[in-house]
Amino acid sequence: MPYQFASRTAGLRSSAIRDLLKVTEMPDMLSLAGGLPTPDSFPLPDLRREADRLLGEYGPRVVQYSATDGVIELREWIAATYAPTFGRAIPVEGQIVVTHGSQQALDLLAKVLIDPGDVVVSESPAYLGAVQSLELFQPRFEVIPGDQHGLQVEVLAVRLAAGLRPKLIYVVPNFHNPSGATMSLERRHHLAALADQYELLIVEDDPYGAIRFAGDPLPPVASFSERVVHLSTFSKIVAPGFRVGWMIGPPEVMGWVTRAKQAADLHTSTFAQILLANVLGVPGWLDEQKARIVPMYRERCVALADALDDRLGDRIRFHRPDGGMFLWSEFPGVADTNALLRRAVEEGVAFVPGSAFTIDQQPDSKARFSYSTLAPAQLGVAVDRLTRALDSL
Ligand SMILES: Cc1ncc(COP(=O)(O)O)c(C=O)c1O
């Protein structure tokens, strides 16, 4: 007899990117496909020193069970770090939950908020991992287009005025994955005002905000409204393998999220949390870490963008991102970038076609290039290969 699965699995897609990573493991493949942080950014000596100290001095507490919403040292660091940016005090109890990466935050929010058929507003293109998390709870996606200044909040305002009432609105305001876009200050204000006016909940996912290499930082949407759950993570600024992220949000929402997390995994790794809290607790540590890693991403982004401009000219269109890891592009002469990808893989370079980031997965002329893991010289070679693929199409 065949196995019987829950109906919610019906729409569950496998990540096109994860499937692609198999291709990128082929020898000599240059991958612009993954979104991994560069391994050079991991602060291994500091982590090693702190791990030794914790296992020696701290004793058993670092490997004991701990609170579902996170170890107190880390919640204190989060509260102190965000109070100035949010422009208000953040209590360490009740409004912060440490999660297993921000991916778990998305899953827990979906679990406690979404019933089948509920409306979820998502940008297009969208972060695939969020779509996967939300999809399991069978929402109806209301797609709002994004542009180089982020989600088109004006379009959302029109739909809200016409009666749309989403359960949640998902946005990635800084250096969006995949679009690289940064939401303008005006749109952040507008979005927060809409949340207050219509009593909505915004999920502001900000894994990349610390990797800004151009322009001035903008205040988070959460600084303009309390109807926001703000997510972030150590994945891009320290290392993703710890799987430590966090969410800050309204007490009612965080209460339900904490119960759901208890059911899911009791708590995030005690050891990883205390280790990170101690590394981050060294005065000036994070500023030094950012000063070390942000130039790596800047240099790579410039190398990729310059090479694309130089080799492809008007055969490609893109905006240079102000930070993060992704350059989003359009090939005006290519109807389906999946076909370009097949040629590109033959030439020894991989990227992710735009259709992977849409809800309906229709072929399009877009592509996401990640510049995070290749050195500048390799990025040039990758673009040479891409150019050959395009020529042969
Ligand atoms: C927009 C976005 N949100 C969330 C995540 C998940 O990050 P984490 O490693 O914290 O789970 C990613 C990872 O790439 C991302 O790009």
Tab-separated table of C-alpha atoms and ligand atoms in Angstrom:
chain	number	residue	atom	x	y	z
A	1	MET	CA	0.000	0.000	0.000
A	2	PRO	CA	1.381	3.447	-0.848
A	3	TYR	CA	2.327	5.717	2.026
A	4	GLN	CA	-0.317	8.281	2.876
A	5	PHE	CA	0.933	11.842	3.306
A	6	ALA	CA	-0.791	14.926	4.686
A	7	SER	CA	-2.501	17.083	2.086
A	8	ARG	CA	-0.183	19.962	3.008
A	9	THR	CA	2.707	18.154	1.303
A	10	ALA	CA	0.982	18.507	-2.081
A	11	GLY	CA	2.382	21.950	-2.819
A	12	LEU	CA	5.736	21.418	-1.151
A	13	ARG	CA	8.428	22.099	-3.698
A	14	SER	CA	12.007	20.998	-3.418
A	15	SER	CA	14.442	23.876	-3.494
A	16	ALA	CA	15.658	24.394	-7.054
A	17	ILE	CA	18.814	25.805	-5.558
A	18	ARG	CA	19.528	22.797	-3.408
A	19	ASP	CA	18.999	20.574	-6.449
A	20	LEU	CA	21.386	22.808	-8.369
A	21	LEU	CA	24.072	22.509	-5.742
A	22	LYS	CA	24.612	18.940	-6.962
A	23	VAL	CA	25.658	20.332	-10.344
A	24	THR	CA	27.912	22.862	-8.715
A	25	GLU	CA	29.911	20.092	-7.061
A	26	MET	CA	31.172	18.961	-10.498
A	27	PRO	CA	34.933	19.509	-10.839
A	28	ASP	CA	35.960	22.896	-12.266
A	29	MET	CA	32.426	24.283	-12.019
A	30	LEU	CA	32.327	27.967	-11.066
A	31	SER	CA	29.151	28.492	-9.110
A	32	LEU	CA	27.306	31.768	-8.961
A	33	ALA	CA	24.312	29.752	-7.804
A	34	GLY	CA	24.574	29.195	-4.050
A	35	GLY	CA	24.127	31.853	-1.416
A	36	LEU	CA	26.763	30.647	1.019
A	37	PRO	CA	28.830	33.191	2.939
A	38	THR	CA	32.500	33.190	2.012
A	39	PRO	CA	34.398	30.810	4.329
A	40	ASP	CA	37.120	33.502	4.724
A	41	SER	CA	34.546	35.487	6.696
A	42	PHE	CA	34.263	32.914	9.487
A	43	PRO	CA	36.143	34.131	12.587
A	44	LEU	CA	37.634	30.721	13.353
A	45	PRO	CA	40.365	31.779	15.845
A	46	ASP	CA	37.861	33.721	17.974
A	47	LEU	CA	35.389	30.871	17.891
A	48	ARG	CA	38.057	28.362	18.847
A	49	ARG	CA	39.303	30.470	21.754
A	50	GLU	CA	35.785	30.974	23.088
A	51	ALA	CA	34.812	27.307	22.646
A	52	ASP	CA	37.852	26.242	24.704
A	53	ARG	CA	37.042	28.786	27.387
A	54	LEU	CA	33.390	27.759	27.564
A	55	LEU	CA	34.058	24.053	27.905
A	56	GLY	CA	36.721	24.760	30.541
A	57	GLU	CA	35.428	27.646	32.619
A	58	TYR	CA	31.694	27.475	32.139
A	59	GLY	CA	31.321	23.803	32.835
A	60	PRO	CA	28.169	21.776	32.278
A	61	ARG	CA	25.752	24.698	31.806
A	62	VAL	CA	26.899	25.187	28.213
A	63	VAL	CA	25.697	21.721	27.241
A	64	GLN	CA	22.581	21.614	29.424
A	65	TYR	CA	18.969	22.161	28.267
A	66	SER	CA	18.065	25.856	28.305
A	67	ALA	CA	15.109	28.248	27.941
A	68	THR	CA	12.909	27.930	24.838
A	69	ASP	CA	13.166	31.636	24.008
A	70	GLY	CA	16.974	31.620	24.234
A	71	VAL	CA	19.807	31.929	26.753
A	72	ILE	CA	19.668	35.155	28.712
A	73	GLU	CA	23.124	36.448	27.621
A	74	LEU	CA	22.096	36.305	23.993
A	75	ARG	CA	18.686	37.889	24.553
A	76	GLU	CA	20.428	40.689	26.451
A	77	TRP	CA	22.797	41.243	23.543
A	78	ILE	CA	19.872	41.298	21.079
A	79	ALA	CA	17.871	43.742	23.237
A	80	ALA	CA	20.844	46.081	23.681
A	81	THR	CA	21.801	45.922	19.983
A	82	TYR	CA	18.313	46.692	18.667
A	83	ALA	CA	17.109	49.312	21.177
A	84	PRO	CA	18.954	52.166	19.400
A	85	THR	CA	17.879	51.060	15.894
A	86	PHE	CA	14.254	50.496	16.900
A	87	GLY	CA	14.241	53.713	18.944
A	88	ARG	CA	12.601	51.989	21.900
A	89	ALA	CA	13.536	49.711	24.773
A	90	ILE	CA	13.188	45.997	24.015
A	91	PRO	CA	12.447	43.832	27.065
A	92	VAL	CA	14.549	40.667	27.276
A	93	GLU	CA	11.447	38.737	28.354
A	94	GLY	CA	8.461	38.260	26.082
A	95	GLN	CA	9.506	39.952	22.830
A	96	ILE	CA	12.635	38.055	21.779
A	97	VAL	CA	12.883	34.439	20.664
A	98	VAL	CA	16.201	32.905	19.618
A	99	THR	CA	15.612	30.508	16.730
A	100	HIS	CA	17.393	27.813	14.788
A	101	GLY	CA	18.398	30.316	12.098
A	102	SER	CA	15.881	32.770	10.698
A	103	GLN	CA	14.554	29.894	8.616
A	104	GLN	CA	13.006	28.418	11.768
A	105	ALA	CA	11.502	31.800	12.604
A	106	LEU	CA	9.683	31.679	9.253
A	107	ASP	CA	8.448	28.151	9.925
A	108	LEU	CA	7.217	28.985	13.447
A	109	LEU	CA	5.441	32.137	12.275
A	110	ALA	CA	3.744	30.216	9.484
A	111	LYS	CA	2.689	27.531	11.986
A	112	VAL	CA	1.062	29.907	14.448
A	113	LEU	CA	-0.453	32.319	11.938
A	114	ILE	CA	-1.549	30.532	8.770
A	115	ASP	CA	-4.682	28.480	8.222
A	116	PRO	CA	-5.295	26.973	4.774
A	117	GLY	CA	-6.519	29.687	2.417
A	118	ASP	CA	-5.256	32.618	4.494
A	119	VAL	CA	-3.754	35.419	2.455
A	120	VAL	CA	0.001	35.989	2.639
A	121	VAL	CA	1.554	38.923	0.839
A	122	SER	CA	4.883	38.166	-0.727
A	123	GLU	CA	7.118	40.105	-3.040
A	124	SER	CA	8.003	38.774	-6.459
A	125	PRO	CA	10.700	37.620	-6.828
A	126	ALA	CA	10.779	36.087	-3.347
A	127	TYR	CA	13.195	34.238	-1.069
A	128	LEU	CA	12.493	30.631	-1.866
A	129	GLY	CA	13.047	29.383	1.686
A	130	ALA	CA	10.270	31.636	2.964
A	131	VAL	CA	7.925	30.480	0.223
A	132	GLN	CA	8.687	26.857	1.165
A	133	SER	CA	8.005	27.485	4.875
A	134	LEU	CA	4.765	29.316	4.225
A	135	GLU	CA	3.559	26.939	1.501
A	136	LEU	CA	3.372	24.028	3.935
A	137	PHE	CA	0.497	25.775	5.685
A	138	GLN	CA	-1.428	26.216	2.429
A	139	PRO	CA	-1.918	29.981	2.236
A	140	ARG	CA	-3.101	31.894	-0.801
A	141	PHE	CA	-0.185	34.042	-1.951
A	142	GLU	CA	-0.978	37.596	-2.990
A	143	VAL	CA	2.045	38.580	-5.035
A	144	ILE	CA	3.121	42.217	-5.088
A	145	PRO	CA	5.877	43.144	-7.541
A	146	GLY	CA	9.178	44.466	-6.315
A	147	ASP	CA	11.555	46.852	-8.062
A	148	GLN	CA	15.012	48.234	-7.277
A	149	HIS	CA	13.492	50.101	-4.294
A	150	GLY	CA	11.855	47.027	-2.787
A	151	LEU	CA	8.261	45.852	-2.525
A	152	GLN	CA	5.936	48.252	-4.357
A	153	VAL	CA	4.110	49.400	-1.253
A	154	GLU	CA	1.903	51.695	-3.378
A	155	VAL	CA	0.488	48.608	-5.106
A	156	LEU	CA	-0.117	46.959	-1.737
A	157	ALA	CA	-1.910	50.104	-0.520
A	158	VAL	CA	-4.311	49.944	-3.469
A	159	ARG	CA	-5.116	46.279	-2.809
A	160	LEU	CA	-5.636	46.912	0.899
A	161	ALA	CA	-7.958	49.790	0.083
A	162	ALA	CA	-9.876	47.371	-2.167
A	163	GLY	CA	-10.405	44.978	0.744
A	164	LEU	CA	-7.368	42.674	0.804
A	165	ARG	CA	-6.703	41.525	4.388
A	166	PRO	CA	-3.482	39.446	4.594
A	167	LYS	CA	-2.557	37.441	7.674
A	168	LEU	CA	1.037	38.491	7.146
A	169	ILE	CA	3.185	40.523	4.806
A	170	TYR	CA	6.659	39.128	4.157
A	171	VAL	CA	9.445	41.544	3.199
A	172	VAL	CA	13.243	41.481	2.944
A	173	PRO	CA	14.070	45.201	3.003
A	174	ASN	CA	17.883	45.075	2.875
A	175	PHE	CA	19.774	43.605	-0.107
A	176	HIS	CA	16.926	41.304	-0.938
A	177	ASN	CA	17.448	37.673	-1.859
A	178	PRO	CA	17.266	37.332	-4.857
A	179	SER	CA	16.703	40.876	-6.145
A	180	GLY	CA	19.499	42.676	-4.252
A	181	ALA	CA	17.045	45.585	-3.814
A	182	THR	CA	16.924	47.827	-0.760
A	183	MET	CA	13.533	49.175	0.251
A	184	SER	CA	13.452	52.979	0.190
A	185	LEU	CA	12.885	54.976	3.358
A	186	GLU	CA	9.549	56.257	2.008
A	187	ARG	CA	8.291	52.734	1.392
A	188	ARG	CA	9.416	51.602	4.870
A	189	HIS	CA	7.404	54.450	6.404
A	190	HIS	CA	4.439	53.731	4.177
A	191	LEU	CA	4.475	49.989	4.902
A	192	ALA	CA	4.576	50.596	8.662
A	193	ALA	CA	1.723	53.102	8.391
A	194	LEU	CA	-0.365	50.555	6.448
A	195	ALA	CA	0.298	47.924	9.116
A	196	ASP	CA	-0.962	50.328	11.796
A	197	GLN	CA	-3.922	51.551	9.739
A	198	TYR	CA	-5.195	48.064	8.772
A	199	GLU	CA	-3.917	46.255	11.916
A	200	LEU	CA	-1.706	43.882	9.931
A	201	LEU	CA	1.433	41.951	10.777
A	202	ILE	CA	4.661	42.498	8.872
A	203	VAL	CA	7.473	39.962	8.871
A	204	GLU	CA	10.677	41.891	8.225
A	205	ASP	CA	13.426	39.407	7.374
A	206	ASP	CA	16.874	40.997	7.611
A	207	PRO	CA	19.706	38.490	7.310
A	208	TYR	CA	21.913	40.749	5.163
A	209	GLY	CA	21.526	44.233	6.717
A	210	ALA	CA	25.000	44.159	8.314
A	211	ILE	CA	26.644	43.519	4.931
A	212	ARG	CA	26.195	47.042	3.575
A	213	PHE	CA	29.029	48.193	1.323
A	214	ALA	CA	27.451	51.265	-0.315
A	215	GLY	CA	25.043	53.989	0.777
A	216	ASP	CA	23.791	54.776	4.278
A	217	PRO	CA	21.977	52.349	6.562
A	218	LEU	CA	18.186	52.781	6.666
A	219	PRO	CA	16.017	52.288	9.751
A	220	PRO	CA	14.152	48.977	9.874
A	221	VAL	CA	10.383	48.898	9.309
A	222	ALA	CA	10.182	47.751	12.950
A	223	SER	CA	11.391	51.193	14.032
A	224	PHE	CA	8.214	52.771	12.554
A	225	SER	CA	5.600	50.320	13.849
A	226	GLU	CA	5.261	47.734	16.597
A	227	ARG	CA	3.154	45.513	14.309
A	228	VAL	CA	6.363	43.993	12.930
A	229	VAL	CA	8.212	40.758	13.644
A	230	HIS	CA	11.845	41.468	12.838
A	231	LEU	CA	14.069	38.477	11.963
A	232	SER	CA	17.806	38.270	11.772
A	233	THR	CA	20.613	35.761	12.066
A	234	PHE	CA	24.287	35.143	12.716
A	235	SER	CA	24.470	33.135	9.491
A	236	LYS	CA	25.918	35.880	7.316
A	237	ILE	CA	27.971	37.862	9.823
A	238	VAL	CA	29.496	35.025	11.895
A	239	ALA	CA	28.773	31.572	10.418
A	240	PRO	CA	25.622	29.728	9.281
A	241	GLY	CA	26.488	26.319	10.732
A	242	PHE	CA	25.635	27.421	14.264
A	243	ARG	CA	22.029	27.788	13.094
A	244	VAL	CA	21.366	30.707	15.432
A	245	GLY	CA	18.969	33.494	14.498
A	246	TRP	CA	16.381	35.527	16.375
A	247	MET	CA	13.055	37.251	16.151
A	248	ILE	CA	11.769	40.348	17.906
A	249	GLY	CA	8.043	40.971	17.845
A	250	PRO	CA	4.809	41.782	19.639
A	251	PRO	CA	4.383	39.837	22.933
A	252	GLU	CA	1.179	38.041	21.789
A	253	VAL	CA	2.874	36.718	18.656
A	254	MET	CA	6.085	35.792	20.466
A	255	GLY	CA	4.046	33.940	23.103
A	256	TRP	CA	2.551	31.611	20.506
A	257	VAL	CA	5.872	31.288	18.708
A	258	THR	CA	7.562	30.225	21.957
A	259	ARG	CA	4.984	27.479	22.486
A	260	ALA	CA	5.389	26.310	18.899
A	261	LYS	CA	9.166	26.282	19.305
A	262	GLN	CA	8.842	24.259	22.490
A	263	ALA	CA	6.880	21.683	20.507
A	264	ALA	CA	9.357	21.786	17.624
A	265	ASP	CA	12.760	21.535	19.332
A	266	LEU	CA	12.567	22.720	22.999
A	267	HIS	CA	15.275	25.325	22.350
A	268	THR	CA	18.154	26.348	20.100
A	269	SER	CA	21.594	24.838	20.895
A	270	THR	CA	22.705	26.112	24.325
A	271	PHE	CA	26.363	25.784	23.399
A	272	ALA	CA	26.052	27.731	20.154
A	273	GLN	CA	24.073	30.506	21.836
A	274	ILE	CA	26.473	30.990	24.758
A	275	LEU	CA	29.451	30.780	22.426
A	276	LEU	CA	28.037	33.484	20.158
A	277	ALA	CA	26.910	35.668	23.084
A	278	ASN	CA	30.451	35.560	24.465
A	279	VAL	CA	32.136	36.302	21.146
A	280	LEU	CA	29.692	39.152	20.481
A	281	GLY	CA	30.053	40.392	24.052
A	282	VAL	CA	33.675	41.450	23.476
A	283	PRO	CA	33.452	45.260	23.074
A	284	GLY	CA	33.954	46.289	19.441
A	285	TRP	CA	34.057	42.685	18.181
A	286	LEU	CA	31.156	42.978	15.753
A	287	ASP	CA	32.407	46.258	14.300
A	288	GLU	CA	35.794	44.666	13.649
A	289	GLN	CA	34.204	41.592	12.121
A	290	LYS	CA	32.096	43.766	9.805
A	291	ALA	CA	35.136	45.879	8.904
A	292	ARG	CA	36.912	42.664	7.932
A	293	ILE	CA	34.161	40.978	5.922
A	294	VAL	CA	32.157	43.778	4.273
A	295	PRO	CA	35.077	44.767	1.975
A	296	MET	CA	35.281	41.138	0.784
A	297	TYR	CA	31.690	41.332	-0.475
A	298	ARG	CA	32.175	44.822	-1.900
A	299	GLU	CA	35.225	43.719	-3.884
A	300	ARG	CA	33.450	40.657	-5.248
A	301	CYS	CA	30.293	42.529	-6.127
A	302	VAL	CA	32.289	45.139	-8.043
A	303	ALA	CA	34.321	42.443	-9.826
A	304	LEU	CA	31.187	40.622	-10.973
A	305	ALA	CA	29.279	43.759	-11.959
A	306	ASP	CA	32.268	45.192	-13.853
A	307	ALA	CA	32.832	41.902	-15.691
A	308	LEU	CA	29.142	41.672	-16.670
A	309	ASP	CA	29.147	45.279	-17.904
A	310	ASP	CA	32.383	44.757	-19.757
A	311	ARG	CA	31.601	41.425	-21.492
A	312	LEU	CA	27.837	41.657	-21.956
A	313	GLY	CA	27.025	45.367	-22.335
A	314	ASP	CA	23.372	45.829	-23.234
A	315	ARG	CA	22.728	42.076	-23.464
A	316	ILE	CA	22.171	42.188	-19.706
A	317	ARG	CA	20.414	44.641	-17.354
A	318	PHE	CA	21.013	44.892	-13.632
A	319	HIS	CA	21.275	47.300	-10.707
A	320	ARG	CA	24.332	47.192	-8.501
A	321	PRO	CA	23.246	46.204	-4.978
A	322	ASP	CA	24.310	48.272	-1.936
A	323	GLY	CA	25.121	45.158	0.060
A	324	GLY	CA	24.413	41.485	0.587
A	325	MET	CA	25.410	38.632	-1.693
A	326	PHE	CA	23.213	38.772	-4.784
A	327	LEU	CA	23.102	40.492	-8.139
A	328	TRP	CA	19.759	40.154	-9.938
A	329	SER	CA	19.728	40.518	-13.670
A	330	GLU	CA	17.632	40.354	-16.782
A	331	PHE	CA	18.660	39.079	-20.201
A	332	PRO	CA	16.378	40.967	-22.616
A	333	GLY	CA	17.062	38.519	-25.446
A	334	VAL	CA	16.449	35.314	-23.464
A	335	ALA	CA	12.884	34.094	-22.901
A	336	ASP	CA	13.801	31.328	-20.456
A	337	THR	CA	16.983	31.465	-18.404
A	338	ASN	CA	16.625	27.726	-17.643
A	339	ALA	CA	17.793	27.168	-21.223
A	340	LEU	CA	20.701	29.548	-20.627
A	341	LEU	CA	21.574	27.661	-17.449
A	342	ARG	CA	21.820	24.360	-19.327
A	343	ARG	CA	24.324	25.929	-21.747
A	344	ALA	CA	26.122	27.649	-18.888
A	345	VAL	CA	26.600	24.370	-17.017
A	346	GLU	CA	28.176	22.888	-20.177
A	347	GLU	CA	30.586	25.852	-20.143
A	348	GLY	CA	31.335	25.311	-16.436
A	349	VAL	CA	29.351	28.060	-14.708
A	350	ALA	CA	26.089	27.898	-12.739
A	351	PHE	CA	23.525	30.461	-11.597
A	352	VAL	CA	19.886	30.317	-10.531
A	353	PRO	CA	17.181	31.078	-13.123
A	354	GLY	CA	14.621	33.704	-12.098
A	355	SER	CA	11.691	31.288	-12.258
A	356	ALA	CA	13.002	29.580	-9.102
A	357	PHE	CA	12.053	32.685	-7.123
A	358	THR	CA	8.463	33.037	-8.264
A	359	ILE	CA	5.363	31.454	-6.782
A	360	ASP	CA	4.139	30.155	-10.161
A	361	GLN	CA	7.639	29.167	-11.411
A	362	GLN	CA	6.926	30.391	-14.946
A	363	PRO	CA	10.071	30.711	-17.120
A	364	ASP	CA	11.415	34.243	-17.392
A	365	SER	CA	14.454	36.203	-18.556
A	366	LYS	CA	15.854	36.812	-15.056
A	367	ALA	CA	18.793	35.282	-13.212
A	368	ARG	CA	20.337	35.490	-9.765
A	369	PHE	CA	24.104	35.620	-9.489
A	370	SER	CA	25.776	35.190	-6.132
A	371	TYR	CA	29.243	36.706	-5.877
A	372	SER	CA	29.852	35.568	-2.314
A	373	THR	CA	32.087	32.540	-2.670
A	374	LEU	CA	34.267	33.209	-5.728
A	375	ALA	CA	37.417	35.332	-5.713
A	376	PRO	CA	37.388	38.360	-8.057
A	377	ALA	CA	39.571	36.638	-10.686
A	378	GLN	CA	37.270	33.590	-10.709
A	379	LEU	CA	34.261	35.867	-11.124
A	380	GLY	CA	35.850	37.203	-14.310
A	381	VAL	CA	36.342	33.656	-15.641
A	382	ALA	CA	32.755	32.791	-14.659
A	383	VAL	CA	31.463	35.730	-16.706
A	384	ASP	CA	33.628	34.661	-19.695
A	385	ARG	CA	31.964	31.253	-19.533
A	386	LEU	CA	28.536	32.819	-19.182
A	387	THR	CA	29.225	34.954	-22.234
A	388	ARG	CA	30.115	31.861	-24.264
A	389	ALA	CA	26.893	30.199	-23.082
A	390	LEU	CA	24.878	33.233	-24.143
A	391	ASP	CA	26.641	33.350	-27.529
A	392	SER	CA	25.794	29.713	-28.172
A	393	LEU	CA	22.128	30.004	-27.222
B	1	LIG	C1	16.122	36.232	2.928
B	1	LIG	C2	16.584	35.092	3.758
B	1	LIG	N1	15.937	34.803	4.885
B	1	LIG	C3	16.321	33.790	5.681
B	1	LIG	C4	17.403	33.002	5.365
B	1	LIG	C5	17.762	31.857	6.276
B	1	LIG	O1	18.882	32.157	7.034
B	1	LIG	P1	19.314	31.327	8.306
B	1	LIG	O2	20.636	30.735	7.980
B	1	LIG	O3	19.383	32.327	9.405
B	1	LIG	O4	18.271	30.307	8.584
B	1	LIG	C6	18.129	33.263	4.195
B	1	LIG	C7	19.273	32.413	3.827
B	1	LIG	O5	19.836	32.468	2.791
B	1	LIG	C8	17.710	34.346	3.386
B	1	LIG	O6	18.354	34.645	2.238
